[in-house]
Every structure is written in C-alpha cells, then in structure tokens.
Short mmCIF file of C-alpha atoms in Angstrom, two decimals:
data_model
loop_
_atom_site.label_atom_id
_atom_site.label_comp_id
_atom_site.label_asym_id
_atom_site.label_seq_id
_atom_site.Cartn_x
_atom_site.Cartn_y
_atom_site.Cartn_z
CA LYS L 1 50.26 -67.17 -27.99
CA ASN L 2 48.44 -68.05 -31.16
CA GLU L 3 50.06 -70.93 -32.92
CA VAL L 4 48.85 -68.66 -36.63
CA GLU L 5 49.88 -65.59 -36.78
CA GLN L 6 48.63 -63.09 -39.18
CA SER L 7 49.67 -59.92 -40.89
CA PRO L 8 48.39 -57.12 -41.20
CA GLN L 9 45.32 -57.62 -38.77
CA ASN L 10 43.81 -54.66 -40.77
CA LEU L 11 44.76 -53.58 -44.21
CA THR L 12 42.91 -50.76 -46.62
CA ALA L 13 43.52 -50.24 -49.94
CA GLN L 14 41.99 -48.45 -53.48
CA GLU L 15 40.59 -50.07 -56.15
CA GLY L 16 43.38 -51.72 -58.84
CA GLU L 17 46.31 -51.95 -56.31
CA PHE L 18 48.26 -55.53 -55.40
CA ILE L 19 47.51 -56.73 -51.84
CA THR L 20 49.42 -59.28 -50.04
CA ILE L 21 48.06 -60.83 -46.34
CA ASN L 22 50.84 -62.91 -44.57
CA CYS L 23 50.55 -65.90 -42.14
CA SER L 24 53.14 -67.60 -40.05
CA TYR L 25 52.90 -71.01 -38.28
CA SER L 26 55.26 -72.82 -35.48
CA VAL L 27 54.25 -76.72 -36.26
CA GLY L 28 54.76 -78.95 -38.35
CA ILE L 29 51.21 -79.06 -40.58
CA SER L 30 49.50 -81.52 -43.30
CA ALA L 31 47.68 -78.41 -45.66
CA LEU L 32 47.25 -74.63 -44.87
CA HIS L 33 43.81 -72.87 -45.94
CA TRP L 34 43.38 -69.70 -46.68
CA LEU L 35 39.14 -68.65 -46.05
CA GLN L 36 37.39 -65.42 -46.88
CA GLN L 37 34.57 -64.79 -44.32
CA HIS L 38 32.18 -61.64 -45.29
CA PRO L 39 29.80 -59.93 -42.82
CA GLY L 40 27.52 -62.55 -41.59
CA GLY L 41 29.84 -65.04 -40.85
CA GLY L 42 29.75 -67.55 -43.83
CA ILE L 43 33.26 -68.85 -44.59
CA VAL L 44 34.33 -69.87 -48.31
CA SER L 45 37.93 -72.17 -48.41
CA LEU L 46 39.53 -69.98 -51.26
CA PHE L 47 42.54 -72.35 -51.32
CA MET L 48 43.99 -75.75 -49.60
CA LEU L 49 47.60 -76.19 -50.16
CA SER L 50 50.66 -78.21 -49.03
CA SER L 51 53.62 -76.95 -50.96
CA GLY L 52 54.39 -74.24 -54.37
CA LYS L 53 51.60 -72.19 -55.59
CA LYS L 54 48.06 -72.24 -56.21
CA LYS L 55 46.01 -69.31 -58.63
CA HIS L 56 42.47 -68.95 -58.84
CA GLY L 57 41.47 -65.93 -60.95
CA ARG L 58 42.60 -62.59 -59.39
CA LEU L 59 43.79 -64.74 -55.75
CA ILE L 60 47.36 -66.40 -55.86
CA ALA L 61 48.70 -68.54 -53.29
CA THR L 62 51.67 -69.23 -51.70
CA ILE L 63 53.65 -71.47 -49.15
CA ASN L 64 57.27 -72.23 -48.10
CA ILE L 65 57.13 -74.95 -46.03
CA GLN L 66 60.62 -74.49 -44.68
CA GLU L 67 60.25 -71.36 -43.49
CA LYS L 68 56.98 -72.11 -41.95
CA HIS L 69 54.88 -69.48 -44.36
CA SER L 70 52.15 -68.56 -46.79
CA SER L 71 51.20 -65.54 -48.23
CA LEU L 72 47.99 -64.83 -50.07
CA HIS L 73 48.12 -61.79 -53.19
CA ILE L 74 45.03 -60.61 -54.67
CA THR L 75 46.01 -58.50 -58.00
CA ALA L 76 43.59 -55.96 -59.25
CA SER L 77 41.86 -55.60 -55.79
CA HIS L 78 38.29 -54.69 -56.36
CA PRO L 79 35.81 -53.42 -53.32
CA ARG L 80 34.00 -56.72 -53.89
CA ASP L 81 37.11 -58.24 -52.62
CA SER L 82 36.45 -56.42 -48.99
CA ALA L 83 36.28 -59.38 -46.35
CA VAL L 84 38.30 -60.93 -43.57
CA TYR L 85 40.66 -63.17 -44.67
CA ILE L 86 41.57 -66.30 -42.72
CA CYS L 87 44.53 -68.46 -42.70
CA ALA L 88 43.97 -71.98 -41.26
CA THR L 89 46.66 -74.61 -40.79
CA LYS L 90 45.78 -78.37 -40.71
CA SER L 91 47.85 -80.89 -38.20
CA GLY L 92 45.97 -83.69 -37.54
CA SER L 93 42.46 -83.86 -36.85
CA ARG L 94 41.80 -80.38 -36.54
CA LEU L 95 42.41 -76.59 -38.00
CA THR L 96 43.84 -73.92 -36.23
CA PHE L 97 42.82 -70.72 -37.06
CA GLY L 98 44.87 -67.02 -37.45
CA GLU L 99 42.76 -63.98 -36.46
CA GLY L 100 42.15 -62.93 -39.90
CA THR L 101 43.11 -60.13 -41.96
CA GLN L 102 40.18 -57.20 -42.36
CA LEU L 103 40.71 -56.05 -45.80
CA THR L 104 38.59 -52.85 -47.25
CA VAL L 105 39.12 -52.35 -51.10
CA ASN L 106 37.82 -48.28 -51.98
CA PRO L 107 36.80 -47.15 -55.11
CA ASP V 1 23.87 -79.52 -55.02
CA ALA V 2 23.22 -78.24 -51.52
CA GLY V 3 26.02 -77.02 -49.46
CA VAL V 4 26.15 -77.56 -45.75
CA THR V 5 23.38 -76.49 -43.88
CA GLN V 6 22.98 -75.76 -40.44
CA SER V 7 20.35 -74.50 -38.42
CA PRO V 8 18.75 -72.70 -36.61
CA THR V 9 20.40 -69.53 -37.95
CA HIS V 10 19.86 -67.05 -35.22
CA LEU V 11 19.02 -68.38 -31.62
CA ILE V 12 19.06 -66.36 -28.34
CA LYS V 13 18.92 -68.25 -24.78
CA THR V 14 19.43 -67.33 -20.90
CA ARG V 15 22.32 -68.20 -19.12
CA GLY V 16 21.58 -71.59 -17.79
CA GLN V 17 20.02 -72.91 -20.36
CA GLN V 18 20.82 -75.64 -22.74
CA VAL V 19 21.41 -75.60 -26.19
CA THR V 20 21.15 -77.76 -29.70
CA LEU V 21 22.65 -76.80 -33.08
CA ARG V 22 22.31 -78.69 -36.11
CA CYS V 23 24.67 -79.92 -39.25
CA SER V 24 23.86 -81.14 -42.27
CA PRO V 25 27.04 -81.92 -44.45
CA ILE V 26 27.31 -82.24 -47.90
CA SER V 27 26.11 -85.59 -49.55
CA GLY V 28 28.62 -88.00 -49.56
CA HIS V 29 30.82 -86.15 -47.00
CA LYS V 30 31.34 -88.27 -43.73
CA SER V 31 32.98 -85.78 -41.97
CA VAL V 32 31.95 -82.86 -39.55
CA SER V 33 33.51 -80.64 -37.73
CA TRP V 34 32.39 -77.96 -35.05
CA TYR V 35 34.04 -74.58 -34.39
CA GLN V 36 33.21 -71.53 -32.10
CA GLN V 37 34.20 -67.89 -33.54
CA VAL V 38 34.14 -65.55 -30.84
CA LEU V 39 33.34 -61.67 -32.64
CA GLY V 40 36.63 -60.19 -33.86
CA GLN V 41 38.46 -63.83 -33.48
CA GLY V 42 39.15 -66.42 -35.03
CA PRO V 43 37.09 -69.63 -35.31
CA GLN V 44 38.13 -72.72 -32.59
CA PHE V 45 38.14 -75.74 -33.18
CA ILE V 46 35.48 -77.99 -30.54
CA PHE V 47 35.12 -81.46 -32.27
CA GLN V 48 35.98 -83.45 -35.54
CA TYR V 49 33.40 -86.62 -36.08
CA TYR V 50 34.11 -89.02 -38.55
CA GLU V 51 32.13 -92.12 -39.49
CA LYS V 52 30.18 -91.68 -35.90
CA GLU V 53 33.13 -91.10 -34.04
CA GLU V 54 34.95 -88.27 -32.68
CA ARG V 55 37.94 -88.04 -33.82
CA GLY V 56 39.04 -84.70 -32.05
CA ARG V 57 38.14 -82.53 -29.48
CA GLY V 58 39.27 -79.31 -28.64
CA ASN V 59 40.08 -77.49 -25.59
CA PHE V 60 36.20 -76.87 -24.55
CA PRO V 61 34.87 -77.80 -21.40
CA ASP V 62 32.48 -81.04 -20.89
CA ARG V 63 29.21 -78.49 -21.03
CA PHE V 64 30.20 -78.90 -24.60
CA SER V 65 28.97 -82.33 -26.24
CA ALA V 66 28.42 -83.50 -29.91
CA ARG V 67 27.32 -86.44 -31.95
CA GLN V 68 27.16 -87.75 -35.50
CA PHE V 69 24.36 -89.86 -36.46
CA PRO V 70 24.09 -92.68 -39.35
CA ASN V 71 23.37 -89.85 -42.07
CA TYR V 72 26.50 -87.88 -40.95
CA SER V 73 24.39 -85.36 -39.85
CA SER V 74 25.68 -83.68 -36.59
CA GLU V 75 24.47 -82.24 -33.70
CA LEU V 76 26.22 -80.07 -31.46
CA ASN V 77 25.08 -79.58 -27.64
CA VAL V 78 25.92 -77.09 -24.70
CA ASN V 79 24.44 -77.20 -21.42
CA ALA V 80 24.46 -74.34 -19.15
CA LEU V 81 25.02 -71.63 -20.62
CA LEU V 82 27.19 -68.56 -19.95
CA LEU V 83 27.91 -65.06 -21.36
CA GLY V 84 31.01 -66.32 -22.85
CA ASP V 85 29.07 -68.96 -25.38
CA SER V 86 27.53 -65.95 -27.33
CA ALA V 87 29.24 -66.85 -30.65
CA LEU V 88 28.89 -67.81 -34.16
CA TYR V 89 28.82 -71.54 -34.07
CA LEU V 90 30.17 -73.15 -37.93
CA CYS V 91 30.07 -76.38 -39.19
CA ALA V 92 32.54 -77.86 -41.78
CA SER V 93 31.98 -81.09 -43.58
CA SER V 94 34.67 -82.69 -45.56
CA LEU V 95 35.00 -86.46 -47.23
CA GLY V 96 37.23 -87.64 -44.43
CA PRO V 97 39.10 -86.48 -40.98
CA SER V 98 42.53 -86.35 -42.60
CA GLY V 99 44.45 -82.93 -44.21
CA ALA V 100 44.20 -83.92 -47.88
CA TYR V 101 40.60 -83.32 -47.72
CA GLU V 102 39.14 -80.22 -47.96
CA GLN V 103 36.56 -78.20 -45.78
CA TYR V 104 33.39 -76.69 -46.76
CA PHE V 105 32.16 -74.51 -44.15
CA GLY V 106 28.24 -73.75 -43.23
CA PRO V 107 26.73 -70.31 -42.72
CA GLY V 108 26.99 -70.66 -38.85
CA THR V 109 24.32 -70.26 -36.20
CA ARG V 110 24.69 -67.48 -34.75
CA LEU V 111 24.31 -68.02 -30.47
CA THR V 112 23.63 -64.87 -28.04
CA VAL V 113 23.27 -65.53 -24.68
CA THR V 114 21.97 -63.19 -22.10
#
C-alpha cells in the first residue's frame, strides 16, 4: 500500500470548472509537494507547503497536518491545465510520491 | 538561469548492459536526488546525495549506484540492465537535503531496455 494516496486517479472537466484533487498520507512529514507533469515527462513544482494554504494564480493548495490530508484546487480551469498532478510527501531525505491524477480539461 | 539538466534525453540499451545517466543541478544547489518513474506510476526515490555523500537510498538493488562530483553534478549507474529498468529517470536538485528545501526537477532521461 502506497503511503501517499491520491484521488481521483482520472478527472475530466469542462473549461471553467472548479477542480479539486485530494491527497492523503499515512506518516509524519516535514513538507508536502504538489507537482505537475506534462506528456514527455518534465515535472514542475507547483507548491511546497507544511501548513495552511498557498495560492498562486488560479491554483490553491491546502494542507491539514492533523488529518494528514492535502488538496489542490484549480479555479476557472483551462485546457492548458491538462496534465498529471502528483502529490509527494517529504520525510527525511526522500520524497514519496502518489500515483498521480490525470486531469483533462475539455474546451 | 539554467535549470536542472540531464543527459542523455533518450537511451536504448540491451538486457545485461550497463548505463550511466548524468545530471547537472541548478547553480548553487548542493543536493541531488534520483527517481525512477515507470510508465503509469508515480516516481520512486532511488538516491539522494549532498556534499558528495549519500544521504538516502530507496528500495533498489545494488545494481543501482550513484555518485556526486565536486561540482555537485551527479551520475546514476545501472548495471546488468533488466527489462523492468525501462523507465523515466528523473533528477532533482535542491539547496540542501532536508524537507525545508524545494526540489527542482530535470526533464528526465527515458531509458528503454530491449
């Protein structure tokens, strides 16, 4: 069983919709990352957070340390948001990754 | 400023061969981590190096080895390649080894073992 669980695995939305991707983890962590991976493999770090909430443009990430849960929200989604979104927890020297959520935003 | 660079971009090898993958971190970053991403799965941690010393190792066999050079670049070596080693190998650099530092990923090297 992966220590980091994401849901949903796949998500299809219409342009403009509000999107939420969830991440749950089972062990104590020092930080949690939200990453975006486009076809071809390149990974971009969206957020690193250890408490509370961060916002960057249309993206919002929240974390609840007590509940061991984080969410990534995308407001006013756009087809260019289509990608795999990966949650990763940092504990000690390593990152542990979720399986990713494949997001497709249709025009 | 240049980001994390990896070479080669793509590589095809035969079972039993050996491969060396290279990573150059962002200037000023002293920590390099390696990850393996099999198609359809999330990345798996292989190694972390900081100041030329191994700081962490994932659940990979001894066929996998790595090192970090004085200029903080790194090489990942895989011996006796198996079909299951086919994957995207990602390198990430950060200022330091702890969770306080954000990791920046390179574009990856796609290894195909036939």
